[in-house]
Amino acid sequence: MTGQWLELADGVFARRYQELDLTVGLVCGTDRALVIDTRGDAVQGAELAAAVRELTSLPLAVAITHAHFDHCFGTSAFVSPTTPIYAYQGCRDTLRATAEAQRAEWSEYYRARGEPAVAEALGTAEIVSPDTEVTAPLGVELGGRRVTLLHPGLGHTDHDLAVHVPDARVVFAGDLVEHGAPPDFGDALPLEWPAAVEALLALDVTTLVPGHGDPMSRAEASEQHRELTAIAELYRSVATGDLDVEAAVAASPYPEDTTRTALRVR
Protein backbone atom coordinates (compact mmCIF):
# COMPACT_ATOMS: atom_id res chain seq x y z
CA MET A 1 0.00 0.00 0.00
CA THR A 2 1.24 3.48 -0.82
CA GLY A 3 1.12 5.98 1.98
CA GLN A 4 -1.50 8.44 3.08
CA TRP A 5 -0.74 11.92 4.40
CA LEU A 6 -2.39 13.07 7.61
CA GLU A 7 -2.26 16.82 8.27
CA LEU A 8 -1.70 17.34 11.99
CA ALA A 9 -1.36 21.13 11.85
CA ASP A 10 -0.61 23.74 9.21
CA GLY A 11 2.42 22.40 7.34
CA VAL A 12 2.88 19.43 9.70
CA PHE A 13 2.17 15.99 8.28
CA ALA A 14 2.44 12.33 9.18
CA ARG A 15 2.50 9.74 6.42
CA ARG A 16 1.08 6.33 7.24
CA TYR A 17 1.93 3.01 5.60
CA GLN A 18 0.36 -0.41 5.92
CA GLU A 19 3.80 -2.03 5.58
CA LEU A 20 5.09 -2.50 9.15
CA ASP A 21 2.44 0.06 10.18
CA LEU A 22 5.18 2.65 9.61
CA THR A 23 4.73 6.37 10.22
CA VAL A 24 7.07 9.05 8.87
CA GLY A 25 6.81 12.83 9.01
CA LEU A 26 7.14 16.12 7.16
CA VAL A 27 7.36 19.61 8.66
CA CYS A 28 7.26 22.60 6.30
CA GLY A 29 8.41 26.13 6.91
CA THR A 30 8.62 28.93 4.38
CA ASP A 31 12.26 28.25 3.43
CA ARG A 32 12.85 24.55 4.05
CA ALA A 33 11.03 21.32 4.88
CA LEU A 34 12.17 18.58 7.25
CA VAL A 35 11.55 14.93 6.40
CA ILE A 36 11.44 12.63 9.43
CA ASP A 37 12.61 9.10 8.55
CA THR A 38 12.96 7.73 5.03
CA ARG A 39 11.44 4.20 4.98
CA GLY A 40 13.17 0.85 4.45
CA ASP A 41 14.84 0.64 1.03
CA ALA A 42 15.61 2.65 -2.09
CA VAL A 43 12.23 1.95 -3.73
CA GLN A 44 10.32 2.94 -0.61
CA GLY A 45 12.52 6.00 -0.15
CA ALA A 46 11.84 7.09 -3.73
CA GLU A 47 8.10 6.72 -3.16
CA LEU A 48 8.33 8.92 -0.09
CA ALA A 49 10.49 11.50 -1.86
CA ALA A 50 7.91 11.73 -4.66
CA ALA A 51 5.11 12.06 -2.12
CA VAL A 52 6.97 14.86 -0.36
CA ARG A 53 7.30 16.68 -3.67
CA GLU A 54 3.53 16.50 -4.10
CA LEU A 55 3.26 18.71 -1.02
CA THR A 56 6.28 21.00 -1.27
CA SER A 57 9.07 22.07 -3.59
CA LEU A 58 11.13 23.54 -0.73
CA PRO A 59 14.74 22.49 -0.11
CA LEU A 60 14.82 19.55 2.26
CA ALA A 61 16.54 18.40 5.41
CA VAL A 62 16.22 14.90 6.85
CA ALA A 63 16.07 13.69 10.46
CA ILE A 64 16.60 10.00 11.23
CA THR A 65 15.00 8.90 14.50
CA HIS A 66 17.18 5.79 14.90
CA ALA A 67 19.21 3.23 12.97
CA HIS A 68 16.62 0.50 12.35
CA PHE A 69 16.28 -0.30 8.66
CA ASP A 70 12.60 0.60 8.25
CA HIS A 71 13.35 4.18 9.32
CA CYS A 72 16.51 4.91 7.36
CA PHE A 73 17.45 2.51 4.55
CA GLY A 74 15.56 4.76 2.11
CA THR A 75 17.76 7.80 2.72
CA SER A 76 19.56 7.56 -0.63
CA ALA A 77 16.46 9.04 -2.28
CA PHE A 78 17.06 12.30 -0.40
CA VAL A 79 20.82 12.73 -0.78
CA SER A 80 21.96 16.02 -2.27
CA PRO A 81 24.78 18.49 -1.54
CA THR A 82 22.28 20.83 0.13
CA THR A 83 20.33 18.28 2.21
CA PRO A 84 21.66 17.79 5.75
CA ILE A 85 20.87 14.42 7.32
CA TYR A 86 20.53 14.71 11.07
CA ALA A 87 20.71 11.92 13.66
CA TYR A 88 21.64 11.69 17.31
CA GLN A 89 25.19 10.70 18.21
CA GLY A 90 25.62 6.95 18.05
CA CYS A 91 23.15 6.45 15.22
CA ARG A 92 25.84 6.60 12.55
CA ASP A 93 28.07 4.08 14.31
CA THR A 94 25.14 1.76 15.03
CA LEU A 95 24.04 1.88 11.42
CA ARG A 96 27.53 1.02 10.20
CA ALA A 97 27.85 -1.83 12.71
CA THR A 98 24.41 -3.40 12.17
CA ALA A 99 23.30 -2.60 8.63
CA GLU A 100 24.41 -5.86 7.06
CA ALA A 101 22.85 -7.98 9.81
CA GLN A 102 19.60 -6.04 9.49
CA ARG A 103 19.72 -6.44 5.72
CA ALA A 104 20.18 -10.22 6.00
CA GLU A 105 17.48 -10.69 8.65
CA TRP A 106 14.82 -8.66 6.95
CA SER A 107 15.58 -9.79 3.40
CA GLU A 108 14.98 -13.34 4.62
CA TYR A 109 11.75 -12.19 6.29
CA TYR A 110 10.42 -10.78 3.02
CA ARG A 111 11.52 -13.79 0.99
CA ALA A 112 9.73 -16.08 3.44
CA ARG A 113 6.65 -13.88 3.12
CA GLY A 114 6.68 -14.32 -0.64
CA GLU A 115 7.85 -10.78 -1.46
CA PRO A 116 11.12 -11.28 -3.36
CA ALA A 117 11.05 -7.80 -4.90
CA VAL A 118 11.02 -6.19 -1.46
CA ALA A 119 13.79 -8.54 -0.33
CA GLU A 120 15.86 -7.58 -3.36
CA ALA A 121 15.32 -3.85 -2.83
CA LEU A 122 16.33 -4.17 0.79
CA GLY A 123 19.29 -6.35 -0.08
CA THR A 124 20.67 -3.79 -2.50
CA ALA A 125 19.73 -0.58 -0.65
CA GLU A 126 22.57 1.92 -0.35
CA ILE A 127 23.25 2.65 3.30
CA VAL A 128 23.62 6.40 3.77
CA SER A 129 25.18 7.58 7.02
CA PRO A 130 23.83 10.73 8.66
CA ASP A 131 26.23 13.60 8.08
CA THR A 132 25.19 15.83 11.00
CA GLU A 133 25.33 14.37 14.50
CA VAL A 134 23.13 15.95 17.15
CA THR A 135 24.80 15.99 20.57
CA ALA A 136 22.47 18.42 22.41
CA PRO A 137 19.04 19.91 21.66
CA LEU A 138 19.40 21.54 18.27
CA GLY A 139 17.12 24.19 16.81
CA VAL A 140 16.60 23.96 13.06
CA GLU A 141 15.15 27.00 11.29
CA LEU A 142 12.72 26.15 8.51
CA GLY A 143 11.58 29.72 7.83
CA GLY A 144 8.81 31.06 10.04
CA ARG A 145 9.06 27.88 12.08
CA ARG A 146 11.76 26.50 14.33
CA VAL A 147 11.86 22.82 15.25
CA THR A 148 14.03 21.23 17.90
CA LEU A 149 15.89 17.95 17.44
CA LEU A 150 16.43 16.32 20.81
CA HIS A 151 17.45 13.11 22.52
CA PRO A 152 14.94 12.59 25.36
CA GLY A 153 16.96 9.74 26.85
CA LEU A 154 17.79 6.08 26.43
CA GLY A 155 14.83 3.98 25.42
CA HIS A 156 13.99 2.10 22.26
CA THR A 157 17.70 2.43 21.40
CA ASP A 158 20.62 4.33 22.88
CA HIS A 159 20.38 7.01 20.18
CA ASP A 160 16.70 7.91 19.73
CA LEU A 161 16.04 11.32 18.19
CA ALA A 162 12.73 13.18 18.55
CA VAL A 163 11.54 16.20 16.57
CA HIS A 164 9.58 18.81 18.51
CA VAL A 165 7.42 21.28 16.57
CA PRO A 166 6.51 23.79 19.30
CA ASP A 167 4.13 26.02 17.37
CA ALA A 168 2.05 22.97 16.34
CA ARG A 169 2.35 21.26 19.76
CA VAL A 170 3.51 18.09 18.01
CA VAL A 171 6.47 15.83 18.67
CA PHE A 172 7.65 13.10 16.29
CA ALA A 173 8.84 10.45 18.73
CA GLY A 174 10.17 7.68 16.51
CA ASP A 175 9.81 4.28 18.15
CA LEU A 176 9.93 5.66 21.68
CA VAL A 177 6.16 5.30 21.48
CA GLU A 178 4.10 2.95 19.36
CA HIS A 179 0.37 2.90 18.75
CA GLY A 180 -1.62 -0.26 18.17
CA ALA A 181 1.09 -2.77 19.13
CA PRO A 182 3.59 -3.33 21.95
CA PRO A 183 6.90 -1.47 21.60
CA ASP A 184 9.93 -3.31 20.23
CA PHE A 185 12.49 -4.15 22.93
CA GLY A 186 15.10 -5.76 20.66
CA ASP A 187 17.70 -3.02 21.21
CA ALA A 188 15.97 -1.34 24.11
CA LEU A 189 17.11 -0.17 27.52
CA PRO A 190 14.05 -1.11 29.58
CA LEU A 191 15.10 0.59 32.83
CA GLU A 192 15.68 3.95 31.17
CA TRP A 193 12.85 3.93 28.62
CA PRO A 194 10.08 5.31 30.89
CA ALA A 195 12.13 8.43 31.64
CA ALA A 196 12.58 9.12 27.93
CA VAL A 197 8.82 9.03 27.35
CA GLU A 198 8.31 11.14 30.46
CA ALA A 199 10.64 13.74 28.92
CA LEU A 200 8.49 13.80 25.79
CA LEU A 201 5.35 14.22 27.87
CA ALA A 202 7.00 17.14 29.67
CA LEU A 203 6.97 19.05 26.38
CA ASP A 204 4.02 21.30 25.61
CA VAL A 205 2.50 18.93 23.06
CA THR A 206 -0.95 17.58 22.32
CA THR A 207 0.09 15.03 19.69
CA LEU A 208 2.90 12.46 19.79
CA VAL A 209 3.64 10.84 16.44
CA PRO A 210 4.96 7.29 16.86
CA GLY A 211 7.28 5.47 14.50
CA HIS A 212 4.50 2.93 13.96
CA GLY A 213 0.77 3.48 14.21
CA ASP A 214 -1.55 6.45 14.24
CA PRO A 215 -0.70 9.74 15.97
CA MET A 216 -1.26 9.52 19.71
CA SER A 217 -2.87 11.79 22.26
CA ARG A 218 -1.15 12.64 25.52
CA ALA A 219 -3.49 10.22 27.28
CA GLU A 220 -2.49 7.37 24.95
CA ALA A 221 1.21 8.12 25.37
CA SER A 222 0.75 8.37 29.14
CA GLU A 223 -0.80 4.92 29.15
CA GLN A 224 2.21 3.57 27.27
CA HIS A 225 4.46 5.29 29.80
CA ARG A 226 2.61 3.41 32.53
CA GLU A 227 3.16 0.11 30.68
CA LEU A 228 6.85 0.83 30.13
CA THR A 229 7.21 1.68 33.81
CA ALA A 230 5.65 -1.68 34.69
CA ILE A 231 8.13 -3.44 32.39
CA ALA A 232 11.04 -1.58 34.01
CA GLU A 233 9.85 -2.65 37.46
CA LEU A 234 9.55 -6.27 36.31
CA TYR A 235 13.01 -6.11 34.73
CA ARG A 236 14.48 -4.78 37.97
CA SER A 237 12.70 -7.42 40.07
CA VAL A 238 13.95 -10.25 37.88
CA ALA A 239 17.49 -8.85 37.90
CA THR A 240 17.54 -8.68 41.70
CA GLY A 241 15.98 -12.12 42.09
CA ASP A 242 12.85 -10.78 43.77
CA LEU A 243 10.70 -12.23 40.98
CA ASP A 244 11.18 -15.20 38.70
CA VAL A 245 10.76 -14.90 34.95
CA GLU A 246 7.47 -16.75 34.71
CA ALA A 247 5.90 -14.57 37.37
CA ALA A 248 7.16 -11.49 35.55
CA VAL A 249 5.68 -12.70 32.27
CA ALA A 250 2.35 -13.32 33.97
CA ALA A 251 2.33 -9.82 35.47
CA SER A 252 3.35 -8.01 32.28
CA PRO A 253 1.07 -5.63 30.36
CA TYR A 254 2.55 -7.02 27.12
CA PRO A 255 2.43 -10.42 25.40
CA GLU A 256 4.85 -13.13 26.46
CA ASP A 257 7.27 -12.82 23.54
CA THR A 258 7.54 -9.05 23.98
CA THR A 259 8.03 -9.40 27.72
CA ARG A 260 10.71 -12.06 27.41
CA THR A 261 12.58 -9.85 24.95
CA ALA A 262 12.32 -6.93 27.38
CA LEU A 263 13.58 -9.11 30.22
CA ARG A 264 16.39 -10.45 27.99
CA VAL A 265 15.27 -14.06 28.51
CA ARG A 266 13.63 -16.73 26.37
mmCIF file of C-alpha atoms in Angstrom:
data_model
loop_
_atom_site.group_PDB
_atom_site.id
_atom_site.type_symbol
_atom_site.label_atom_id
_atom_site.label_comp_id
_atom_site.label_asym_id
_atom_site.label_seq_id
_atom_site.Cartn_x
_atom_site.Cartn_y
_atom_site.Cartn_z
ATOM 1 C CA MET A 1 0.000 0.000 0.000
ATOM 2 C CA THR A 2 1.243 3.480 -0.824
ATOM 3 C CA GLY A 3 1.122 5.984 1.981
ATOM 4 C CA GLN A 4 -1.495 8.443 3.084
ATOM 5 C CA TRP A 5 -0.742 11.918 4.397
ATOM 6 C CA LEU A 6 -2.386 13.066 7.614
ATOM 7 C CA GLU A 7 -2.265 16.820 8.270
ATOM 8 C CA LEU A 8 -1.700 17.338 11.987
ATOM 9 C CA ALA A 9 -1.361 21.131 11.848
ATOM 10 C CA ASP A 10 -0.610 23.740 9.209
ATOM 11 C CA GLY A 11 2.424 22.396 7.336
ATOM 12 C CA VAL A 12 2.884 19.431 9.701
ATOM 13 C CA PHE A 13 2.168 15.989 8.285
ATOM 14 C CA ALA A 14 2.443 12.331 9.182
ATOM 15 C CA ARG A 15 2.495 9.740 6.420
ATOM 16 C CA ARG A 16 1.078 6.331 7.237
ATOM 17 C CA TYR A 17 1.929 3.010 5.598
ATOM 18 C CA GLN A 18 0.364 -0.409 5.920
ATOM 19 C CA GLU A 19 3.798 -2.031 5.577
ATOM 20 C CA LEU A 20 5.091 -2.498 9.145
ATOM 21 C CA ASP A 21 2.441 0.057 10.176
ATOM 22 C CA LEU A 22 5.180 2.653 9.611
ATOM 23 C CA THR A 23 4.732 6.373 10.222
ATOM 24 C CA VAL A 24 7.070 9.053 8.874
ATOM 25 C CA GLY A 25 6.815 12.829 9.010
ATOM 26 C CA LEU A 26 7.145 16.123 7.158
ATOM 27 C CA VAL A 27 7.363 19.610 8.657
ATOM 28 C CA CYS A 28 7.259 22.595 6.300
ATOM 29 C CA GLY A 29 8.410 26.129 6.910
ATOM 30 C CA THR A 30 8.618 28.928 4.376
ATOM 31 C CA ASP A 31 12.260 28.249 3.428
ATOM 32 C CA ARG A 32 12.847 24.549 4.046
ATOM 33 C CA ALA A 33 11.034 21.323 4.877
ATOM 34 C CA LEU A 34 12.169 18.583 7.245
ATOM 35 C CA VAL A 35 11.547 14.926 6.396
ATOM 36 C CA ILE A 36 11.438 12.631 9.427
ATOM 37 C CA ASP A 37 12.606 9.100 8.553
ATOM 38 C CA THR A 38 12.964 7.729 5.026
ATOM 39 C CA ARG A 39 11.436 4.201 4.976
ATOM 40 C CA GLY A 40 13.168 0.854 4.447
ATOM 41 C CA ASP A 41 14.837 0.636 1.026
ATOM 42 C CA ALA A 42 15.606 2.655 -2.087
ATOM 43 C CA VAL A 43 12.231 1.947 -3.729
ATOM 44 C CA GLN A 44 10.324 2.939 -0.609
ATOM 45 C CA GLY A 45 12.520 6.001 -0.152
ATOM 46 C CA ALA A 46 11.843 7.091 -3.727
ATOM 47 C CA GLU A 47 8.099 6.716 -3.162
ATOM 48 C CA LEU A 48 8.329 8.918 -0.089
ATOM 49 C CA ALA A 49 10.495 11.499 -1.862
ATOM 50 C CA ALA A 50 7.914 11.735 -4.662
ATOM 51 C CA ALA A 51 5.106 12.060 -2.121
ATOM 52 C CA VAL A 52 6.971 14.856 -0.364
ATOM 53 C CA ARG A 53 7.297 16.684 -3.666
ATOM 54 C CA GLU A 54 3.531 16.497 -4.096
ATOM 55 C CA LEU A 55 3.257 18.713 -1.025
ATOM 56 C CA THR A 56 6.282 21.003 -1.270
ATOM 57 C CA SER A 57 9.068 22.072 -3.589
ATOM 58 C CA LEU A 58 11.131 23.538 -0.733
ATOM 59 C CA PRO A 59 14.735 22.494 -0.108
ATOM 60 C CA LEU A 60 14.822 19.546 2.258
ATOM 61 C CA ALA A 61 16.543 18.400 5.413
ATOM 62 C CA VAL A 62 16.222 14.895 6.852
ATOM 63 C CA ALA A 63 16.067 13.689 10.458
ATOM 64 C CA ILE A 64 16.603 10.004 11.228
ATOM 65 C CA THR A 65 15.003 8.903 14.502
ATOM 66 C CA HIS A 66 17.183 5.790 14.903
ATOM 67 C CA ALA A 67 19.208 3.226 12.966
ATOM 68 C CA HIS A 68 16.617 0.505 12.348
ATOM 69 C CA PHE A 69 16.276 -0.303 8.656
ATOM 70 C CA ASP A 70 12.597 0.605 8.247
ATOM 71 C CA HIS A 71 13.354 4.177 9.321
ATOM 72 C CA CYS A 72 16.514 4.912 7.360
ATOM 73 C CA PHE A 73 17.453 2.507 4.551
ATOM 74 C CA GLY A 74 15.558 4.756 2.105
ATOM 75 C CA THR A 75 17.761 7.797 2.722
ATOM 76 C CA SER A 76 19.561 7.558 -0.631
ATOM 77 C CA ALA A 77 16.457 9.038 -2.282
ATOM 78 C CA PHE A 78 17.061 12.301 -0.400
ATOM 79 C CA VAL A 79 20.816 12.725 -0.777
ATOM 80 C CA SER A 80 21.965 16.024 -2.273
ATOM 81 C CA PRO A 81 24.780 18.495 -1.543
ATOM 82 C CA THR A 82 22.275 20.826 0.129
ATOM 83 C CA THR A 83 20.334 18.280 2.214
ATOM 84 C CA PRO A 84 21.660 17.788 5.750
ATOM 85 C CA ILE A 85 20.874 14.416 7.316
ATOM 86 C CA TYR A 86 20.533 14.708 11.071
ATOM 87 C CA ALA A 87 20.713 11.920 13.664
ATOM 88 C CA TYR A 88 21.639 11.686 17.311
ATOM 89 C CA GLN A 89 25.185 10.702 18.213
ATOM 90 C CA GLY A 90 25.618 6.947 18.051
ATOM 91 C CA CYS A 91 23.152 6.454 15.217
ATOM 92 C CA ARG A 92 25.843 6.596 12.548
ATOM 93 C CA ASP A 93 28.074 4.078 14.308
ATOM 94 C CA THR A 94 25.140 1.755 15.030
ATOM 95 C CA LEU A 95 24.041 1.881 11.422
ATOM 96 C CA ARG A 96 27.527 1.023 10.196
ATOM 97 C CA ALA A 97 27.845 -1.828 12.706
ATOM 98 C CA THR A 98 24.407 -3.398 12.171
ATOM 99 C CA ALA A 99 23.297 -2.596 8.628
ATOM 100 C CA GLU A 100 24.407 -5.863 7.064
ATOM 101 C CA ALA A 101 22.851 -7.983 9.809
ATOM 102 C CA GLN A 102 19.602 -6.040 9.489
ATOM 103 C CA ARG A 103 19.716 -6.443 5.715
ATOM 104 C CA ALA A 104 20.175 -10.224 5.996
ATOM 105 C CA GLU A 105 17.484 -10.692 8.645
ATOM 106 C CA TRP A 106 14.817 -8.657 6.947
ATOM 107 C CA SER A 107 15.584 -9.790 3.395
ATOM 108 C CA GLU A 108 14.981 -13.337 4.624
ATOM 109 C CA TYR A 109 11.751 -12.192 6.288
ATOM 110 C CA TYR A 110 10.422 -10.775 3.020
ATOM 111 C CA ARG A 111 11.521 -13.792 0.987
ATOM 112 C CA ALA A 112 9.734 -16.076 3.439
ATOM 113 C CA ARG A 113 6.649 -13.880 3.124
ATOM 114 C CA GLY A 114 6.680 -14.315 -0.642
ATOM 115 C CA GLU A 115 7.854 -10.775 -1.461
ATOM 116 C CA PRO A 116 11.120 -11.281 -3.362
ATOM 117 C CA ALA A 117 11.045 -7.795 -4.897
ATOM 118 C CA VAL A 118 11.024 -6.186 -1.460
ATOM 119 C CA ALA A 119 13.790 -8.542 -0.328
ATOM 120 C CA GLU A 120 15.863 -7.576 -3.363
ATOM 121 C CA ALA A 121 15.317 -3.852 -2.832
ATOM 122 C CA LEU A 122 16.329 -4.170 0.793
ATOM 123 C CA GLY A 123 19.294 -6.346 -0.079
ATOM 124 C CA THR A 124 20.667 -3.785 -2.503
ATOM 125 C CA ALA A 125 19.731 -0.583 -0.652
ATOM 126 C CA GLU A 126 22.572 1.923 -0.355
ATOM 127 C CA ILE A 127 23.254 2.647 3.303
ATOM 128 C CA VAL A 128 23.619 6.396 3.773
ATOM 129 C CA SER A 129 25.184 7.576 7.024
ATOM 130 C CA PRO A 130 23.830 10.730 8.661
ATOM 131 C CA ASP A 131 26.233 13.602 8.082
ATOM 132 C CA THR A 132 25.192 15.831 10.995
ATOM 133 C CA GLU A 133 25.326 14.370 14.504
ATOM 134 C CA VAL A 134 23.127 15.948 17.150
ATOM 135 C CA THR A 135 24.798 15.990 20.571
ATOM 136 C CA ALA A 136 22.469 18.417 22.408
ATOM 137 C CA PRO A 137 19.038 19.911 21.665
ATOM 138 C CA LEU A 138 19.404 21.537 18.265
ATOM 139 C CA GLY A 139 17.117 24.191 16.809
ATOM 140 C CA VAL A 140 16.601 23.964 13.059
ATOM 141 C CA GLU A 141 15.149 27.002 11.290
ATOM 142 C CA LEU A 142 12.717 26.147 8.511
ATOM 143 C CA GLY A 143 11.576 29.719 7.831
ATOM 144 C CA GLY A 144 8.809 31.058 10.035
ATOM 145 C CA ARG A 145 9.058 27.884 12.079
ATOM 146 C CA ARG A 146 11.762 26.502 14.325
ATOM 147 C CA VAL A 147 11.856 22.820 15.247
ATOM 148 C CA THR A 148 14.033 21.235 17.905
ATOM 149 C CA LEU A 149 15.887 17.947 17.438
ATOM 150 C CA LEU A 150 16.426 16.319 20.811
ATOM 151 C CA HIS A 151 17.446 13.113 22.521
ATOM 152 C CA PRO A 152 14.944 12.590 25.364
ATOM 153 C CA GLY A 153 16.957 9.744 26.848
ATOM 154 C CA LEU A 154 17.793 6.084 26.432
ATOM 155 C CA GLY A 155 14.829 3.983 25.418
ATOM 156 C CA HIS A 156 13.993 2.100 22.257
ATOM 157 C CA THR A 157 17.704 2.426 21.395
ATOM 158 C CA ASP A 158 20.620 4.332 22.879
ATOM 159 C CA HIS A 159 20.384 7.015 20.180
ATOM 160 C CA ASP A 160 16.699 7.914 19.731
ATOM 161 C CA LEU A 161 16.036 11.321 18.194
ATOM 162 C CA ALA A 162 12.729 13.183 18.553
ATOM 163 C CA VAL A 163 11.542 16.199 16.565
ATOM 164 C CA HIS A 164 9.575 18.809 18.510
ATOM 165 C CA VAL A 165 7.424 21.277 16.570
ATOM 166 C CA PRO A 166 6.506 23.786 19.302
ATOM 167 C CA ASP A 167 4.125 26.019 17.368
ATOM 168 C CA ALA A 168 2.050 22.969 16.343
ATOM 169 C CA ARG A 169 2.351 21.258 19.761
ATOM 170 C CA VAL A 170 3.505 18.092 18.006
ATOM 171 C CA VAL A 171 6.471 15.826 18.667
ATOM 172 C CA PHE A 172 7.655 13.103 16.291
ATOM 173 C CA ALA A 173 8.845 10.453 18.731
ATOM 174 C CA GLY A 174 10.169 7.679 16.507
ATOM 175 C CA ASP A 175 9.813 4.277 18.148
ATOM 176 C CA LEU A 176 9.932 5.661 21.681
ATOM 177 C CA VAL A 177 6.165 5.295 21.484
ATOM 178 C CA GLU A 178 4.100 2.948 19.355
ATOM 179 C CA HIS A 179 0.365 2.898 18.746
ATOM 180 C CA GLY A 180 -1.619 -0.265 18.166
ATOM 181 C CA ALA A 181 1.087 -2.771 19.130
ATOM 182 C CA PRO A 182 3.590 -3.335 21.951
ATOM 183 C CA PRO A 183 6.896 -1.471 21.600
ATOM 184 C CA ASP A 184 9.928 -3.309 20.230
ATOM 185 C CA PHE A 185 12.487 -4.155 22.927
ATOM 186 C CA GLY A 186 15.100 -5.760 20.658
ATOM 187 C CA ASP A 187 17.700 -3.021 21.205
ATOM 188 C CA ALA A 188 15.966 -1.336 24.114
ATOM 189 C CA LEU A 189 17.111 -0.172 27.520
ATOM 190 C CA PRO A 190 14.047 -1.107 29.580
ATOM 191 C CA LEU A 191 15.099 0.590 32.826
ATOM 192 C CA GLU A 192 15.678 3.952 31.171
ATOM 193 C CA TRP A 193 12.853 3.933 28.620
ATOM 194 C CA PRO A 194 10.081 5.314 30.889
ATOM 195 C CA ALA A 195 12.134 8.430 31.641
ATOM 196 C CA ALA A 196 12.578 9.118 27.927
ATOM 197 C CA VAL A 197 8.817 9.029 27.355
ATOM 198 C CA GLU A 198 8.314 11.144 30.464
ATOM 199 C CA ALA A 199 10.637 13.742 28.915
ATOM 200 C CA LEU A 200 8.489 13.798 25.793
ATOM 201 C CA LEU A 201 5.347 14.216 27.875
ATOM 202 C CA ALA A 202 7.000 17.145 29.669
ATOM 203 C CA LEU A 203 6.967 19.053 26.380
ATOM 204 C CA ASP A 204 4.021 21.296 25.608
ATOM 205 C CA VAL A 205 2.502 18.933 23.055
ATOM 206 C CA THR A 206 -0.945 17.580 22.317
ATOM 207 C CA THR A 207 0.089 15.029 19.688
ATOM 208 C CA LEU A 208 2.900 12.464 19.785
ATOM 209 C CA VAL A 209 3.638 10.839 16.441
ATOM 210 C CA PRO A 210 4.959 7.291 16.865
ATOM 211 C CA GLY A 211 7.280 5.470 14.502
ATOM 212 C CA HIS A 212 4.497 2.926 13.956
ATOM 213 C CA GLY A 213 0.768 3.478 14.213
ATOM 214 C CA ASP A 214 -1.550 6.453 14.243
ATOM 215 C CA PRO A 215 -0.698 9.739 15.971
ATOM 216 C CA MET A 216 -1.265 9.516 19.714
ATOM 217 C CA SER A 217 -2.872 11.789 22.261
ATOM 218 C CA ARG A 218 -1.149 12.635 25.516
ATOM 219 C CA ALA A 219 -3.486 10.219 27.279
ATOM 220 C CA GLU A 220 -2.488 7.373 24.954
ATOM 221 C CA ALA A 221 1.207 8.120 25.369
ATOM 222 C CA SER A 222 0.754 8.371 29.136
ATOM 223 C CA GLU A 223 -0.800 4.916 29.151
ATOM 224 C CA GLN A 224 2.207 3.571 27.272
ATOM 225 C CA HIS A 225 4.463 5.287 29.795
ATOM 226 C CA ARG A 226 2.605 3.413 32.534
ATOM 227 C CA GLU A 227 3.164 0.115 30.683
ATOM 228 C CA LEU A 228 6.853 0.832 30.134
ATOM 229 C CA THR A 229 7.207 1.680 33.812
ATOM 230 C CA ALA A 230 5.651 -1.676 34.686
ATOM 231 C CA ILE A 231 8.133 -3.441 32.392
ATOM 232 C CA ALA A 232 11.036 -1.578 34.011
ATOM 233 C CA GLU A 233 9.855 -2.647 37.463
ATOM 234 C CA LEU A 234 9.550 -6.275 36.313
ATOM 235 C CA TYR A 235 13.012 -6.113 34.728
ATOM 236 C CA ARG A 236 14.484 -4.784 37.970
ATOM 237 C CA SER A 237 12.702 -7.420 40.071
ATOM 238 C CA VAL A 238 13.953 -10.254 37.881
ATOM 239 C CA ALA A 239 17.487 -8.852 37.902
ATOM 240 C CA THR A 240 17.536 -8.683 41.700
ATOM 241 C CA GLY A 241 15.983 -12.125 42.086
ATOM 242 C CA ASP A 242 12.846 -10.784 43.766
ATOM 243 C CA LEU A 243 10.701 -12.235 40.982
ATOM 244 C CA ASP A 244 11.176 -15.199 38.695
ATOM 245 C CA VAL A 245 10.763 -14.901 34.945
ATOM 246 C CA GLU A 246 7.465 -16.747 34.708
ATOM 247 C CA ALA A 247 5.896 -14.575 37.373
ATOM 248 C CA ALA A 248 7.161 -11.487 35.554
ATOM 249 C CA VAL A 249 5.681 -12.704 32.271
ATOM 250 C CA ALA A 250 2.351 -13.322 33.973
ATOM 251 C CA ALA A 251 2.333 -9.818 35.472
ATOM 252 C CA SER A 252 3.352 -8.009 32.278
ATOM 253 C CA PRO A 253 1.069 -5.634 30.358
ATOM 254 C CA TYR A 254 2.552 -7.017 27.119
ATOM 255 C CA PRO A 255 2.428 -10.424 25.399
ATOM 256 C CA GLU A 256 4.846 -13.132 26.464
ATOM 257 C CA ASP A 257 7.270 -12.820 23.538
ATOM 258 C CA THR A 258 7.542 -9.047 23.981
ATOM 259 C CA THR A 259 8.035 -9.398 27.725
ATOM 260 C CA ARG A 260 10.708 -12.063 27.406
ATOM 261 C CA THR A 261 12.583 -9.853 24.952
ATOM 262 C CA ALA A 262 12.323 -6.928 27.376
ATOM 263 C CA LEU A 263 13.579 -9.108 30.221
ATOM 264 C CA ARG A 264 16.390 -10.449 27.986
ATOM 265 C CA VAL A 265 15.272 -14.055 28.509
ATOM 266 C CA ARG A 266 13.634 -16.728 26.367
#
